[in-house]
């Protein structure tokens, strides 16, 4: 897989040592009606500016919610406290960046909260972004619980060593909840789109995003996606091979 010119330059100029890889989480949001995927084009002020990506970001110290599933440590390959933090970050970032909340009433375990786009919800989302409110506090105040059972761990990618900012990122797949809609609310994107995972050739993407979409493009039914057996515990780190013509390719 070929790389953007800026990445090629960083790979050629890298002399080490590598920066630490910070824990992060991202959510591949699927429309259950047509299997399209929600992507954002990162703003010029952001890390990886101009590339199309999924909603996501760094794990914060406050990302330690109560979870329904008890096997996250095994599924993500890290100790329990860190695993729950990664899951919390995935849900928080999806709400912060796309206005979609994977949560439901405490006493109705099979339900997911409906529309979360009203003024009150938006005030909570902004407070979450500004770290004036934690995800746990938001859910508790509204009588909700995290629907982490709606997250399918898909893969784990670590940024190559030549990048100045590196992330150890867990990728999750989730379905867009009924009565909710994804929207551009983060201020960190130049635009958003629902794309066919098998037809994204013209979009600029980093290897993990493109590989994930390629994998999803091989499925024809939503049930097949959600039943997929994936390994999100063992990390993948792309290897970059410099070529004689001044370019570089990534292999996995």
PDB file of C-alpha atoms in Angstrom, residues 30 34-37 195-202 205 209-220:
ATOM      1  CA  UNK A  30     -22.147   1.097  10.237  1.00  0.00           C
ATOM      2  CA  UNK A  34     -26.948  -0.445   3.601  1.00  0.00           C
ATOM      3  CA  UNK A  35     -23.626  -1.333   5.300  1.00  0.00           C
ATOM      4  CA  UNK A  36     -22.219   2.132   4.623  1.00  0.00           C
ATOM      5  CA  UNK A  37     -19.570   3.472   7.008  1.00  0.00           C
ATOM      6  CA  UNK A 195     -19.262   5.692   2.240  1.00  0.00           C
ATOM      7  CA  UNK A 196     -19.462   2.296   0.642  1.00  0.00           C
ATOM      8  CA  UNK A 197     -16.529   0.362   2.165  1.00  0.00           C
ATOM      9  CA  UNK A 198     -15.839  -1.252  -1.199  1.00  0.00           C
ATOM     10  CA  UNK A 199     -15.647   2.052  -3.093  1.00  0.00           C
ATOM     11  CA  UNK A 200     -13.315   4.551  -1.384  1.00  0.00           C
ATOM     12  CA  UNK A 201     -10.470   4.662  -3.878  1.00  0.00           C
ATOM     13  CA  UNK A 202     -10.486   8.450  -4.216  1.00  0.00           C
ATOM     14  CA  UNK A 205      -6.723   7.389   4.256  1.00  0.00           C
ATOM     15  CA  UNK A 209      -8.601   2.852   7.862  1.00  0.00           C
ATOM     16  CA  UNK A 210      -8.249   1.578   4.314  1.00  0.00           C
ATOM     17  CA  UNK A 211      -7.546  -1.985   5.428  1.00  0.00           C
ATOM     18  CA  UNK A 212     -10.562  -1.963   7.758  1.00  0.00           C
ATOM     19  CA  UNK A 213     -12.855  -0.719   5.013  1.00  0.00           C
ATOM     20  CA  UNK A 214     -11.475  -3.344   2.652  1.00  0.00           C
ATOM     21  CA  UNK A 215     -12.250  -6.036   5.201  1.00  0.00           C
ATOM     22  CA  UNK A 216     -15.787  -4.759   5.731  1.00  0.00           C
ATOM     23  CA  UNK A 217     -16.296  -4.570   1.970  1.00  0.00           C
ATOM     24  CA  UNK A 218     -16.101  -8.350   1.774  1.00  0.00           C
ATOM     25  CA  UNK A 219     -19.329  -8.741   3.759  1.00  0.00           C
ATOM     26  CA  UNK A 220     -22.803  -8.577   2.230  1.00  0.00           C
TER      27      UNK A 220
END
